[in-house]
GROMACS .gro file of C-alpha atoms in nm:
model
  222
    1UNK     CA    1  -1.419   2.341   1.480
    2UNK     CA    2  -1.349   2.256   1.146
    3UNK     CA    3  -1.010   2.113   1.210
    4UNK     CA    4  -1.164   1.883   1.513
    5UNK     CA    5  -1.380   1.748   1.250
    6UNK     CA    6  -1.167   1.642   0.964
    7UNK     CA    7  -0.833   1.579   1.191
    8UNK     CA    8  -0.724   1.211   1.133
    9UNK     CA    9  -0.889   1.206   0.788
   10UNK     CA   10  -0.749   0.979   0.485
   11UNK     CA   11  -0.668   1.217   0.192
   12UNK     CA   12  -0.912   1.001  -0.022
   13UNK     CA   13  -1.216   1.162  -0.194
   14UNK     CA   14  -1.479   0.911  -0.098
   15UNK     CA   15  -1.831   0.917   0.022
   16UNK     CA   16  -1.917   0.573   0.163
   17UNK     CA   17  -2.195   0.422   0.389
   18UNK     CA   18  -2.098   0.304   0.772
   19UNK     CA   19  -2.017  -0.045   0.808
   20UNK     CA   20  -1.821  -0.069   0.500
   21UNK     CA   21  -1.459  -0.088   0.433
   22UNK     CA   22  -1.288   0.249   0.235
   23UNK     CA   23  -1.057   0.031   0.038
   24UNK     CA   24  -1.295  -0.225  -0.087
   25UNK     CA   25  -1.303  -0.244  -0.423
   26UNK     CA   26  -1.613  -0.238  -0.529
   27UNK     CA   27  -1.765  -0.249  -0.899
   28UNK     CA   28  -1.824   0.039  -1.162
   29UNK     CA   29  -2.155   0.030  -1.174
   30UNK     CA   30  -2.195   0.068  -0.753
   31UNK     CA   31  -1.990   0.408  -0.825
   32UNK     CA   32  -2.122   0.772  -0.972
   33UNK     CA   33  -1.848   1.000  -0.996
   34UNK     CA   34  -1.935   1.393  -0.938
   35UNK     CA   35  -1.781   1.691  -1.078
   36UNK     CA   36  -1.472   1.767  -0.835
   37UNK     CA   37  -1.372   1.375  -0.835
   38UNK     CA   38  -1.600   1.324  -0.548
   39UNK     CA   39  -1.701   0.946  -0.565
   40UNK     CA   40  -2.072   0.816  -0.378
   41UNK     CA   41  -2.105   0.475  -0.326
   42UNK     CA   42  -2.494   0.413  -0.342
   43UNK     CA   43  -2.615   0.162  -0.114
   44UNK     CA   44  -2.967   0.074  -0.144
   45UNK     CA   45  -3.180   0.114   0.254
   46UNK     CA   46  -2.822   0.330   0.331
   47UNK     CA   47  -2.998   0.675   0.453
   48UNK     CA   48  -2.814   0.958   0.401
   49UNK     CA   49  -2.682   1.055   0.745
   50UNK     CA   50  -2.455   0.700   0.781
   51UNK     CA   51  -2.237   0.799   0.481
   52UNK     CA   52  -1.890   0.920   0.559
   53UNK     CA   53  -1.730   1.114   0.340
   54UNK     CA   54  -1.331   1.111   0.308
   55UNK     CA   55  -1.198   1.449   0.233
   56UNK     CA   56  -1.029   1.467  -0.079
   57UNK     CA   57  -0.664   1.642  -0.079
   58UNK     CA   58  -0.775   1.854  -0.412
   59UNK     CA   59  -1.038   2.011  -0.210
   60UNK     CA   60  -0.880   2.112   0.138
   61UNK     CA   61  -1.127   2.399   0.243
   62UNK     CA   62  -1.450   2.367   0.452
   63UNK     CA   63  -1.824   2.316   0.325
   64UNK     CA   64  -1.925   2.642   0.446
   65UNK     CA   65  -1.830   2.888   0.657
   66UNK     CA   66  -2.040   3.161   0.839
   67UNK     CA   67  -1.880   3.452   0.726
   68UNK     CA   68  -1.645   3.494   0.426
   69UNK     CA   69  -1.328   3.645   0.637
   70UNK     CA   70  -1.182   3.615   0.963
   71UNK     CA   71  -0.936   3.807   1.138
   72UNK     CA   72  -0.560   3.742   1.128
   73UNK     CA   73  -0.507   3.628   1.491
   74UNK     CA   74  -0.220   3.440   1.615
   75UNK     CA   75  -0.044   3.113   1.662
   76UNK     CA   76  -0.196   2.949   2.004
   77UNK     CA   77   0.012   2.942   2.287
   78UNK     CA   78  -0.040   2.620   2.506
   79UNK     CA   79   0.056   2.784   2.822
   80UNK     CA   80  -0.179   2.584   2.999
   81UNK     CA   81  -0.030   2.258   2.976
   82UNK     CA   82  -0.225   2.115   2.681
   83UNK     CA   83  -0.125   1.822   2.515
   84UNK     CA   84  -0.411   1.772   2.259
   85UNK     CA   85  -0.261   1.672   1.871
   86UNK     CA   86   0.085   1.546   2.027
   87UNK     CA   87   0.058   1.221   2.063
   88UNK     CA   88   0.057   0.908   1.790
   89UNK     CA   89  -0.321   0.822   1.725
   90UNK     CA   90  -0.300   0.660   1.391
   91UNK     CA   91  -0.011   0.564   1.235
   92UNK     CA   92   0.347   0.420   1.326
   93UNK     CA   93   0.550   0.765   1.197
   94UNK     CA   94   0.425   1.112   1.225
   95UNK     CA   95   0.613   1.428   1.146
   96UNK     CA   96   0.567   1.651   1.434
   97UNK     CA   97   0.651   2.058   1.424
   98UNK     CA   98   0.895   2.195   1.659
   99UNK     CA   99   0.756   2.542   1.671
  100UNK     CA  100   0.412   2.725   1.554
  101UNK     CA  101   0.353   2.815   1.254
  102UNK     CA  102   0.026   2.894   0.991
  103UNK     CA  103   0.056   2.613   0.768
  104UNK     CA  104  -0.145   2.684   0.452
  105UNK     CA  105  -0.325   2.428   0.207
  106UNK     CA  106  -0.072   2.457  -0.068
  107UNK     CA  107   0.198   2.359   0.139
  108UNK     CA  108  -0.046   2.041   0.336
  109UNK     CA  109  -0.055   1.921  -0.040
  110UNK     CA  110   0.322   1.961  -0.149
  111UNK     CA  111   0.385   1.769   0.221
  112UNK     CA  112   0.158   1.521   0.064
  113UNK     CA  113   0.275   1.465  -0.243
  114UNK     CA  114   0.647   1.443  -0.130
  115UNK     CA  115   0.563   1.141   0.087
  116UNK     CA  116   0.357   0.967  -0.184
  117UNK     CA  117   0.674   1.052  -0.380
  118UNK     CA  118   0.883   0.865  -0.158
  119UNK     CA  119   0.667   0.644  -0.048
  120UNK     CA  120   0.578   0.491  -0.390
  121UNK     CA  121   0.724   0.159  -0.336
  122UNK     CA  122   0.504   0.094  -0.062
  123UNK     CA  123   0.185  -0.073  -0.157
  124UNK     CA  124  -0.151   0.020   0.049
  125UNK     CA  125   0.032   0.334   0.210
  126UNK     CA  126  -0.220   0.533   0.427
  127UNK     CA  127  -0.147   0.910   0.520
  128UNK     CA  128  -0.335   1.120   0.771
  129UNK     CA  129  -0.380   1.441   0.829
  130UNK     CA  130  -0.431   1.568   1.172
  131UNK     CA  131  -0.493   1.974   1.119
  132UNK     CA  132  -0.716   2.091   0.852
  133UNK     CA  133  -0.688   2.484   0.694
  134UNK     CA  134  -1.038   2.572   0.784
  135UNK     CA  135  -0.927   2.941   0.839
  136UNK     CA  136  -0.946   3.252   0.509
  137UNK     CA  137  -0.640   3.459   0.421
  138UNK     CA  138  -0.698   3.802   0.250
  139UNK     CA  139  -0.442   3.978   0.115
  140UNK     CA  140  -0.416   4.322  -0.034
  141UNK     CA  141  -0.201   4.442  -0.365
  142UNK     CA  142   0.144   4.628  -0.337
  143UNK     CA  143   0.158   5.028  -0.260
  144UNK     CA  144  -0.192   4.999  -0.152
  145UNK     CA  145  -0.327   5.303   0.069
  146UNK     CA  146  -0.464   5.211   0.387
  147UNK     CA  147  -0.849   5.185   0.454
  148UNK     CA  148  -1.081   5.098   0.190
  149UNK     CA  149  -1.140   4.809   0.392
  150UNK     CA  150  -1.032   4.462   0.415
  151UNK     CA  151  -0.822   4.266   0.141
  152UNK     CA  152  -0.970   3.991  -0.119
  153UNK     CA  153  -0.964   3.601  -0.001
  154UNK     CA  154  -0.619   3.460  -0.118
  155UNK     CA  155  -0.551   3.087   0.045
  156UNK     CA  156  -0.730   2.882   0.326
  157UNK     CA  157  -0.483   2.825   0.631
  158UNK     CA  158  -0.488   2.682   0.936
  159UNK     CA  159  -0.268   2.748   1.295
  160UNK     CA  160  -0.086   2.488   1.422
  161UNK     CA  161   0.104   2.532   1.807
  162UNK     CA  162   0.452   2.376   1.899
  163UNK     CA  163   0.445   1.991   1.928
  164UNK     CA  164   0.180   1.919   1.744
  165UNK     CA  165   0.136   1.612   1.510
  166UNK     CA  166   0.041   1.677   1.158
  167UNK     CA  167   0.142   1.403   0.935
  168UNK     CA  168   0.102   1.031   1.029
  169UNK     CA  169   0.192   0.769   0.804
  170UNK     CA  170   0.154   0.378   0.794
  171UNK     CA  171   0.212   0.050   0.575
  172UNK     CA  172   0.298  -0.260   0.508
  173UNK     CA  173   0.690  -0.322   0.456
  174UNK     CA  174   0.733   0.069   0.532
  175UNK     CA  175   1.054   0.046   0.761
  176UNK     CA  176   1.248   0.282   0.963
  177UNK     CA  177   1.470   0.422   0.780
  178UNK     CA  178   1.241   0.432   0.477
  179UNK     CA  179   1.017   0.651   0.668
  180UNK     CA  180   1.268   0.903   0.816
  181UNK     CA  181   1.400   0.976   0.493
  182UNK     CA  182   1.027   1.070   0.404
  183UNK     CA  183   0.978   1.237   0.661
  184UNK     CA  184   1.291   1.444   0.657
  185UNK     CA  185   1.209   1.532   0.274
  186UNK     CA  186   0.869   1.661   0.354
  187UNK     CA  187   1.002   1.836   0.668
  188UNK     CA  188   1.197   2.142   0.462
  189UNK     CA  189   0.874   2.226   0.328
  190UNK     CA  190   0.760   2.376   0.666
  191UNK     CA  191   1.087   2.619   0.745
  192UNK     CA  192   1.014   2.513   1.074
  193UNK     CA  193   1.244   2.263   1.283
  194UNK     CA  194   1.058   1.957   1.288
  195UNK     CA  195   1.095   1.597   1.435
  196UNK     CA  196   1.035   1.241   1.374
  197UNK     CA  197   0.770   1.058   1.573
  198UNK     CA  198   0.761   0.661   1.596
  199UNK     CA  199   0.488   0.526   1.749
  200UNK     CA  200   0.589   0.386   2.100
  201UNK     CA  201   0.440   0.378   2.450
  202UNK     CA  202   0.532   0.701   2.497
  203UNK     CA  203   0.423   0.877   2.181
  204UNK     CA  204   0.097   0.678   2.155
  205UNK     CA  205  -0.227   0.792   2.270
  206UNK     CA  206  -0.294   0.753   2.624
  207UNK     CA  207  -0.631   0.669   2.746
  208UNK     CA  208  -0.846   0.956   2.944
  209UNK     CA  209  -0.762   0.818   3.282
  210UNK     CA  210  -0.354   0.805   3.182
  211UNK     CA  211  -0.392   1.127   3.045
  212UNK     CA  212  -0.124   1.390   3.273
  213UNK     CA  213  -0.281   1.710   3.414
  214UNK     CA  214  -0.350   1.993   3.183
  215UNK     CA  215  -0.300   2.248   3.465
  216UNK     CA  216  -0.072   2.221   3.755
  217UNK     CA  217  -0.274   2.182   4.102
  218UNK     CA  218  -0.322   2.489   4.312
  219UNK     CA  219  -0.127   2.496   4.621
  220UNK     CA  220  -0.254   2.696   4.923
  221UNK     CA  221   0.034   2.897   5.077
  222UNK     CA  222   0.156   2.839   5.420
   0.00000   0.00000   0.00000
């Protein structure tokens, strides 16, 4: 749920009101920074439920959550025929994982900052994120004894299934080859096989009528 509601996010920490542009600048005295470098552009009229808020990348965990620990589970399976998450929605390059995998926060924001790295050269560079770790981790000591129930909260995590988009990237001048290298460099952070995505009619998003089957059509015997 949690992952449907932040996916496609900017990694900018900014609250602002509908109807106005995230990288306007706008003046000091318009801004009141919060604790946690969460910034609230006050508009006066602006009620409360128009303002969007950008997740910021130092603070990749949800608002709230209804209870404190969740089970382990496991990687999802498509086996159905899904294709939700695979396809370009935002930018021109994505980096796509070639297998499943439970990708935590700490390694979302060192695939971050490696493509910032790279990318510095490129002015007005905009990153999405399309999964968000919305799920707990608990882990228990070494030469523990079993029982005494379940382990303390350690990282927030989320599961990601084969083929899935989770890094789209776009800007002006950004090239080709400028971009695979990126991507390639952020890639060995996963320990996952991984591929490069460029945004094409056949990576880009279809629309709901283009969109192929999700199960294959039952066929009566004869």
């Amino acid at each position: 749920m949690w992952a449907q509601r932040f996916a496609g996010s900017l990694l900018r920490s900014r609250i602002v009101p509908s109807g106005v542009s995230l990288f306007a600048r706008t003046p000091a005295s318009s801004l009141s920074t919060a604790k946690g470098a969460s910034v609230l552009l006050k508009s006066a009229g602006t009620p409360a439920s128009r303002q969007i808020q950008i997740r910021g990348l130092h603070n990749l965990q949800p608002r709230r959550r209804k209870y404190k620990k969740a089970q382990k589970g496991r990687v999802p399976v498509r086996t159905g025929g899904s294709t939700k998450g695979n396809y370009m929605a935002f930018g021109d390059y994505g980096l796509r994982v070639k297998l499943g995998l439970r990708l935590s926060a700490k390694t979302i924001t060192a695939i971050h900052a490696t493509l910032k790295r790279k990318l510095k050269a490129i002015k007005d560079l905009k990153v999405w994120l399309r999964v968000f770790p919305d799920i707990p981790v608990t882990t228990k000591g070494t030469e523990v004894r079993m029982g005494k129930g379940k382990g303390a909260f350690d990282y927030w995590a989320c599961r990601v299934p084969k083929d899935k988009i989770i890094f789209e990237i776009r800007g002006p001048g950004l090239n080709t080859e400028l971009a695979k290298d990126a991507i390639r460099q952020a890639g060995f952070k996963l320990g996952v096989p991984t591929e490069f995505v460029i945004r094409s009619e056949a990576t880009k998003q279809p629309k709901k009528d283009e969109m192929p089957p999700t199960t294959i059509p039952f066929q009566h015997a004869k």
